[in-house]
């Protein structure tokens, strides 16, 4: 019976497994990144302030994604490990409790986001157009956040059992709906920034419903049962043992973005438009690598549970090579085509004068980031999410923000962008130290 239920993550050739697991997720995340760019393209046609409103809302959106994907990392790791150990009862309880946690998270964001959106923008600026547009955008995204939480949760359930093609389909569906509705809501229905928000949440809701359907009909290795919807303390503890560090790791990005916006707005609001454009553009480089990571985590976790260290190491080495290659291509694009990239967002001459050197300087850190991202996924898969958290904390809060603030004291905006490469260098050093520790503690004993 166990032979029949052996998962492909324990037997398929590693390179083929990594490609088949990751490629669909990478493709769907590329489409999601394309949505970010298309969304910015249309909003920028309203005005620079409208573009700034969406850009300043990014920390809130990133926080929702942090909670949902961070929890998903914990679910992925525990579910895949349970399948590797042939503990199918725990796998089912993990899946059911993942849905319970998604609904709880959505309820929290609906309340907090609905009540605190305006104050969030007033802290950052007093420009009326930015405050009004941003408040409407954040309120809609938070009140309808159940869409993104359920979408990501059920996608992770599909990924945990190796069915990444189905998770790709759900992401593609949501992104395409978003892209189609953006110009209709923003311009045809004249809803402005609020229209961009409605296009976003409707795409997420449709995608979540389809992912529920796919899990019910196609994901036969696990069962989401109503009788398991009551909280299981042990399962939730194990999910969050990995998930909470991952949540904080991603949430730190929200704090970093908020802090960078505060530093840059001291120069000019156009500088915040530049960093907003950068975050949309860099997603086209980073999203495929994050998709690669989503394939790495269940493979490593499964083979750790199955006590197959050679497959674990082979997976990580290949992932580092692929991630570094993707990042190198992104670096070349930012170096050679910065004017064209900023032109997507209807950049003025002044915005180009700030943005071109910004993109070229910031993108230097791409060359180091691939190694660091894959290393963090290994730590998460083996239950050492706190190491990933430490790396992210040091990179974004201990190094990047203080460095950006100190460089801003010079009065030269061009120097501020160098905070990104400096922070990535610190991340690289920590990853190297932590990799040696995890290898000796977790992998070497298996050999």
XYZ file of C-alpha atoms in Angstrom:
447
model
C 0.000 0.000 0.000
C 2.830 2.389 0.850
C 4.487 1.682 -2.507
C 1.358 2.818 -4.336
C 1.254 6.042 -2.338
C 4.905 6.945 -2.861
C 5.065 10.579 -3.963
C 7.070 11.652 -7.014
C 9.169 13.936 -4.776
C 10.952 10.883 -3.431
C 11.652 9.051 -6.687
C 11.748 11.375 -9.728
C 15.223 12.490 -10.982
C 16.048 15.671 -9.059
C 16.604 18.082 -11.938
C 13.449 16.950 -13.698
C 11.530 17.084 -10.415
C 12.730 20.606 -9.611
C 11.865 21.862 -13.086
C 8.424 20.235 -13.173
C 7.638 21.409 -9.626
C 8.931 24.956 -10.066
C 8.332 25.884 -13.706
C 4.522 26.137 -13.448
C 4.793 28.238 -10.274
C 7.477 30.429 -11.844
C 5.295 30.998 -14.898
C 2.265 31.890 -12.796
C 4.351 34.253 -10.680
C 5.687 35.885 -13.835
C 2.093 36.563 -14.799
C 1.480 37.956 -11.304
C 4.501 40.210 -11.755
C 3.153 41.250 -15.141
C -0.107 42.171 -13.402
C 1.855 44.421 -11.029
C 3.429 46.197 -13.973
C 0.166 46.452 -15.931
C -1.605 47.708 -12.803
C 1.052 50.408 -12.410
C 0.887 51.198 -16.129
C -2.818 52.061 -15.961
C -2.739 53.819 -12.581
C 0.204 55.990 -13.702
C -1.996 57.267 -16.552
C -4.319 58.828 -13.953
C -1.567 60.906 -12.338
C 1.739 60.601 -10.504
C -0.144 61.074 -7.210
C -2.430 58.153 -8.069
C 0.635 56.031 -8.801
C 2.104 57.169 -5.487
C -1.102 56.211 -3.657
C -0.829 52.627 -4.872
C 2.917 52.623 -4.180
C 2.454 53.836 -0.600
C -0.195 51.136 -0.113
C 2.362 48.463 -0.987
C 3.432 47.787 2.648
C -0.161 46.846 3.539
C -0.532 44.558 0.531
C 2.875 43.067 1.254
C 1.827 42.398 4.854
C -1.220 40.425 3.685
C 0.964 38.449 1.311
C 3.500 37.941 4.118
C 0.923 36.413 6.458
C -0.642 34.209 3.774
C 2.572 32.981 2.156
C 4.397 32.693 5.475
C 1.649 30.476 6.837
C 1.776 28.623 3.516
C 5.479 27.919 3.983
C 4.707 26.319 7.348
C 1.863 24.330 5.823
C 4.064 23.249 2.903
C 6.875 22.088 5.161
C 4.668 20.158 7.609
C 2.368 18.667 4.976
C 5.197 17.526 2.682
C 7.155 16.126 5.608
C 4.045 14.261 6.811
C 3.579 12.736 3.366
C 7.257 11.754 3.284
C 6.803 9.998 6.618
C 3.546 8.388 5.353
C 1.627 10.130 8.162
C -1.531 10.778 6.128
C -3.729 11.601 9.112
C -1.461 14.494 10.124
C -1.309 15.644 6.502
C -5.113 15.910 6.399
C -5.267 17.737 9.725
C -2.608 20.141 8.464
C -4.618 20.920 5.330
C -7.841 21.520 7.259
C -6.211 23.757 9.844
C -4.513 25.738 7.064
C -7.959 26.770 5.776
C -9.059 27.682 9.308
C -5.993 29.911 9.761
C -6.582 31.603 6.381
C -10.114 32.620 7.351
C -8.962 33.928 10.741
C -6.221 36.021 9.106
C -8.652 37.506 6.584
C -11.015 38.545 9.387
C -8.210 40.357 11.215
C -7.160 42.304 8.120
C -10.762 43.217 7.293
C -11.189 44.857 10.708
C -7.769 46.488 11.095
C -7.449 47.582 7.470
C -10.993 48.896 7.260
C -10.559 51.055 10.359
C -6.936 52.168 10.023
C -6.422 52.823 6.296
C -6.783 56.626 6.358
C -4.490 57.061 9.349
C -1.870 54.910 7.622
C -1.691 57.395 4.742
C -1.909 60.519 6.912
C 1.247 59.352 8.702
C 3.087 59.393 5.376
C 1.756 62.464 3.540
C -0.793 65.288 3.599
C -1.346 65.304 -0.187
C -5.145 64.980 -0.468
C -5.167 63.012 -3.744
C -2.728 60.455 -2.373
C -4.585 60.090 0.950
C -8.038 59.717 -0.621
C -6.973 57.327 -3.372
C -4.759 55.259 -1.097
C -7.393 54.975 1.641
C -9.989 53.648 -0.806
C -7.467 51.217 -2.296
C -6.370 49.759 1.048
C -9.895 49.478 2.457
C -11.142 47.495 -0.540
C -8.102 45.173 -0.477
C -8.430 44.516 3.257
C -12.204 44.055 3.423
C -12.001 41.506 0.582
C -8.752 39.901 1.736
C -10.446 36.500 2.150
C -9.858 36.081 -1.590
C -6.071 36.246 -1.431
C -5.857 34.226 1.798
C -7.944 31.347 0.458
C -6.255 31.501 -2.939
C -2.747 31.212 -1.518
C -3.742 28.554 1.038
C -5.323 26.200 -1.493
C -2.480 26.808 -3.950
C -0.029 25.707 -1.252
C -2.033 22.538 -0.682
C -1.694 21.737 -4.374
C 2.038 22.520 -4.325
C 2.636 20.402 -1.224
C 1.534 17.287 -3.085
C 3.470 18.162 -6.246
C 0.469 19.391 -8.277
C 2.076 22.672 -9.258
C 0.426 22.791 -12.691
C -2.958 23.249 -11.008
C -1.636 25.986 -8.721
C -0.222 27.670 -11.835
C -3.664 27.617 -13.457
C -5.307 29.301 -10.459
C -2.687 32.058 -10.345
C -2.898 32.600 -14.084
C -6.676 32.871 -13.896
C -6.596 35.489 -11.121
C -3.894 37.561 -12.790
C -5.571 37.527 -16.199
C -8.906 38.606 -14.712
C -7.090 41.416 -12.936
C -5.335 42.576 -16.097
C -8.595 42.543 -18.094
C -10.625 44.389 -15.440
C -8.005 47.082 -14.687
C -8.649 49.363 -17.703
C -12.402 48.694 -17.552
C -12.772 49.708 -13.899
C -10.175 52.515 -13.940
C -11.137 54.266 -17.183
C -14.373 52.927 -18.689
C -16.241 52.987 -15.361
C -14.142 55.975 -14.208
C -13.440 54.465 -10.778
C -9.816 55.627 -10.635
C -7.579 54.083 -7.985
C -10.552 52.298 -6.381
C -11.132 50.572 -9.716
C -7.619 49.111 -9.582
C -8.398 47.721 -6.119
C -11.669 46.120 -7.246
C -9.932 44.536 -10.241
C -7.355 43.069 -7.854
C -9.752 41.571 -5.307
C -12.185 40.180 -7.898
C -9.306 38.347 -9.580
C -8.268 36.922 -6.204
C -11.796 35.805 -5.296
C -12.369 33.999 -8.597
C -8.943 32.373 -8.329
C -9.635 31.229 -4.752
C -12.938 29.608 -5.742
C -11.262 27.748 -8.590
C -8.428 26.563 -6.324
C -11.006 25.185 -3.859
C -12.612 23.268 -6.727
C -9.266 21.849 -7.916
C -8.371 20.657 -4.423
C -11.717 18.964 -3.990
C -11.620 17.207 -7.353
C -7.928 16.663 -8.154
C -5.902 16.644 -4.937
C -6.595 13.075 -3.813
C -3.563 12.707 -1.484
C -5.079 15.005 1.140
C -8.609 15.695 2.317
C -9.931 18.947 3.775
C -12.666 17.758 6.125
C -15.182 19.817 8.103
C -14.585 17.663 11.170
C -10.973 18.919 11.269
C -11.914 22.608 11.091
C -11.760 22.964 14.836
C -8.269 24.167 15.820
C -5.649 21.492 16.387
C -3.149 23.071 18.762
C -0.243 20.776 17.890
C -0.685 21.139 14.126
C -1.011 24.931 14.357
C 2.071 25.095 16.573
C 4.099 23.137 14.026
C 2.781 25.206 11.117
C 3.745 28.439 12.825
C 7.087 27.118 14.089
C 8.159 27.514 10.470
C 5.486 29.954 9.346
C 5.872 32.732 11.932
C 9.545 33.381 11.135
C 8.600 33.385 7.454
C 5.736 35.815 8.141
C 8.011 38.137 10.065
C 10.663 37.762 7.385
C 8.234 38.988 4.738
C 6.574 41.511 7.044
C 9.958 43.087 7.638
C 9.771 44.002 3.961
C 6.665 46.073 4.727
C 8.510 47.902 7.498
C 11.481 48.454 5.195
C 9.286 49.819 2.398
C 7.458 52.129 4.805
C 10.773 53.361 6.194
C 12.275 53.900 2.726
C 9.201 55.876 1.684
C 9.604 58.119 4.724
C 13.287 58.696 3.947
C 12.737 59.319 0.231
C 9.721 61.599 0.600
C 12.058 63.949 2.478
C 13.751 64.553 -0.881
C 10.665 64.644 -3.145
C 7.449 62.693 -3.741
C 8.903 61.733 -7.124
C 11.561 59.719 -5.287
C 8.792 57.623 -3.705
C 7.296 57.154 -7.170
C 10.696 55.827 -8.309
C 10.926 53.308 -5.475
C 7.316 52.288 -6.171
C 8.217 51.698 -9.824
C 11.314 49.748 -8.745
C 9.314 47.381 -6.519
C 6.901 46.651 -9.367
C 9.741 46.074 -11.841
C 11.891 43.969 -9.521
C 8.954 41.634 -8.933
C 9.439 40.506 -12.539
C 12.921 39.308 -11.503
C 12.231 38.076 -7.974
C 8.863 36.386 -8.537
C 10.331 33.558 -10.679
C 12.952 32.934 -7.985
C 10.246 32.840 -5.313
C 8.385 30.414 -7.564
C 11.521 28.294 -7.690
C 11.589 28.392 -3.885
C 8.011 27.179 -3.707
C 9.187 24.114 -5.587
C 12.297 23.685 -3.430
C 10.582 23.719 -0.006
C 8.294 20.662 -0.461
C 11.036 18.676 -2.239
C 13.564 19.280 0.545
C 10.985 18.758 3.307
C 9.708 15.515 1.757
C 13.187 14.045 1.294
C 14.195 15.137 4.786
C 11.217 13.196 6.122
C 12.168 10.269 3.850
C 15.845 10.512 4.992
C 17.312 11.092 1.522
C 20.050 13.739 2.027
C 21.592 13.353 -1.435
C 18.340 14.418 -3.065
C 18.089 17.367 -0.701
C 21.591 18.630 -1.515
C 21.166 18.123 -5.238
C 17.923 20.127 -5.136
C 19.520 23.054 -3.313
C 22.591 23.187 -5.575
C 20.480 23.186 -8.735
C 18.139 25.827 -7.290
C 21.064 28.137 -6.504
C 22.328 27.829 -10.089
C 18.906 28.569 -11.568
C 18.231 31.463 -9.166
C 21.606 33.090 -9.832
C 21.041 32.830 -13.584
C 17.634 34.513 -13.330
C 19.061 37.285 -11.178
C 21.922 37.870 -13.615
C 19.422 38.388 -16.439
C 17.496 40.849 -14.263
C 20.701 42.742 -13.508
C 21.464 43.098 -17.223
C 17.961 44.359 -17.931
C 18.164 47.041 -15.238
C 21.617 48.109 -16.374
C 20.871 48.309 -20.099
C 17.213 49.401 -20.244
C 16.388 51.637 -17.246
C 14.777 54.390 -19.351
C 12.487 51.915 -21.127
C 11.525 50.237 -17.848
C 10.559 53.523 -16.182
C 8.773 54.609 -19.335
C 6.204 51.889 -18.642
C 4.954 54.100 -15.816
C 4.772 57.293 -17.888
C 7.871 58.681 -16.130
C 8.497 62.402 -16.493
C 11.944 63.761 -17.347
C 12.450 64.536 -13.658
C 11.442 61.017 -12.644
C 13.870 59.604 -15.234
C 16.715 61.754 -13.920
C 16.198 60.208 -10.473
C 15.119 56.738 -11.528
C 17.771 55.733 -14.087
C 20.721 55.868 -11.645
C 18.471 54.359 -8.955
C 17.673 51.239 -10.989
C 21.281 50.746 -12.031
C 22.574 51.071 -8.474
C 19.926 49.002 -6.701
C 20.143 46.140 -9.217
C 23.753 45.428 -8.215
C 22.365 43.423 -5.314
C 20.572 41.052 -7.710
C 23.882 39.254 -8.277
C 23.969 38.146 -4.627
C 20.256 37.718 -3.924
C 19.663 34.379 -5.684
C 22.007 32.475 -3.365
C 20.465 34.105 -0.287
C 16.859 33.400 -1.294
C 17.466 29.686 -1.958
C 19.431 29.360 1.282
C 16.476 30.790 3.203
C 14.144 28.266 1.595
C 16.398 25.432 2.796
C 16.284 26.756 6.369
C 12.471 26.957 6.217
C 12.073 23.457 4.778
C 14.183 21.972 7.599
C 12.282 23.793 10.340
C 14.891 26.521 10.924
C 12.714 29.424 9.863
C 14.230 31.565 12.616
C 17.512 31.618 10.659
C 15.708 32.998 7.613
C 14.086 35.564 9.879
C 17.471 36.613 11.271
C 18.865 37.101 7.769
C 15.895 39.205 6.691
C 15.968 41.219 9.913
C 19.656 42.050 9.566
C 19.400 42.805 5.860
C 16.366 45.080 5.864
C 16.206 46.661 9.315
C 19.679 46.429 10.841
C 21.601 47.343 7.673
C 19.413 48.680 4.841
C 17.276 51.280 6.620
C 20.041 52.691 8.844
C 22.398 52.800 5.855
C 19.774 54.585 3.735
C 19.134 57.101 6.532
C 22.846 57.778 7.066
C 23.434 58.196 3.327
C 20.441 60.543 3.095
C 22.149 62.891 5.547
C 24.617 63.713 2.761
C 21.781 65.375 0.869
C 22.664 63.319 -2.214
C 19.734 61.104 -3.239
C 21.950 59.025 -5.551
C 23.914 57.733 -2.544
C 20.786 56.427 -0.785
C 20.291 53.680 -3.390
C 23.621 52.058 -2.410
C 21.975 50.887 0.819
C 20.484 47.961 -1.133
C 23.785 46.372 -2.283
C 25.317 46.943 1.156
C 22.411 45.155 2.825
C 22.589 42.205 0.411
C 26.283 41.754 1.155
C 25.486 41.378 4.865
C 22.810 38.817 3.936
C 25.322 36.799 1.907
C 27.747 36.597 4.822
C 25.045 35.413 7.236
C 23.717 32.820 4.790
C 27.171 31.294 4.445
C 27.531 30.920 8.218
C 24.021 29.511 8.693
C 24.391 27.021 5.830
C 27.400 25.445 7.538
C 25.430 25.204 10.793
C 22.343 23.591 9.203
C 24.436 21.173 7.154
C 26.261 19.889 10.246
C 23.128 19.729 12.404
C 20.494 18.335 10.032
C 21.977 16.919 6.822
C 25.283 15.378 7.865
C 23.666 13.029 10.451
C 21.444 11.596 7.693
C 24.503 10.625 5.660
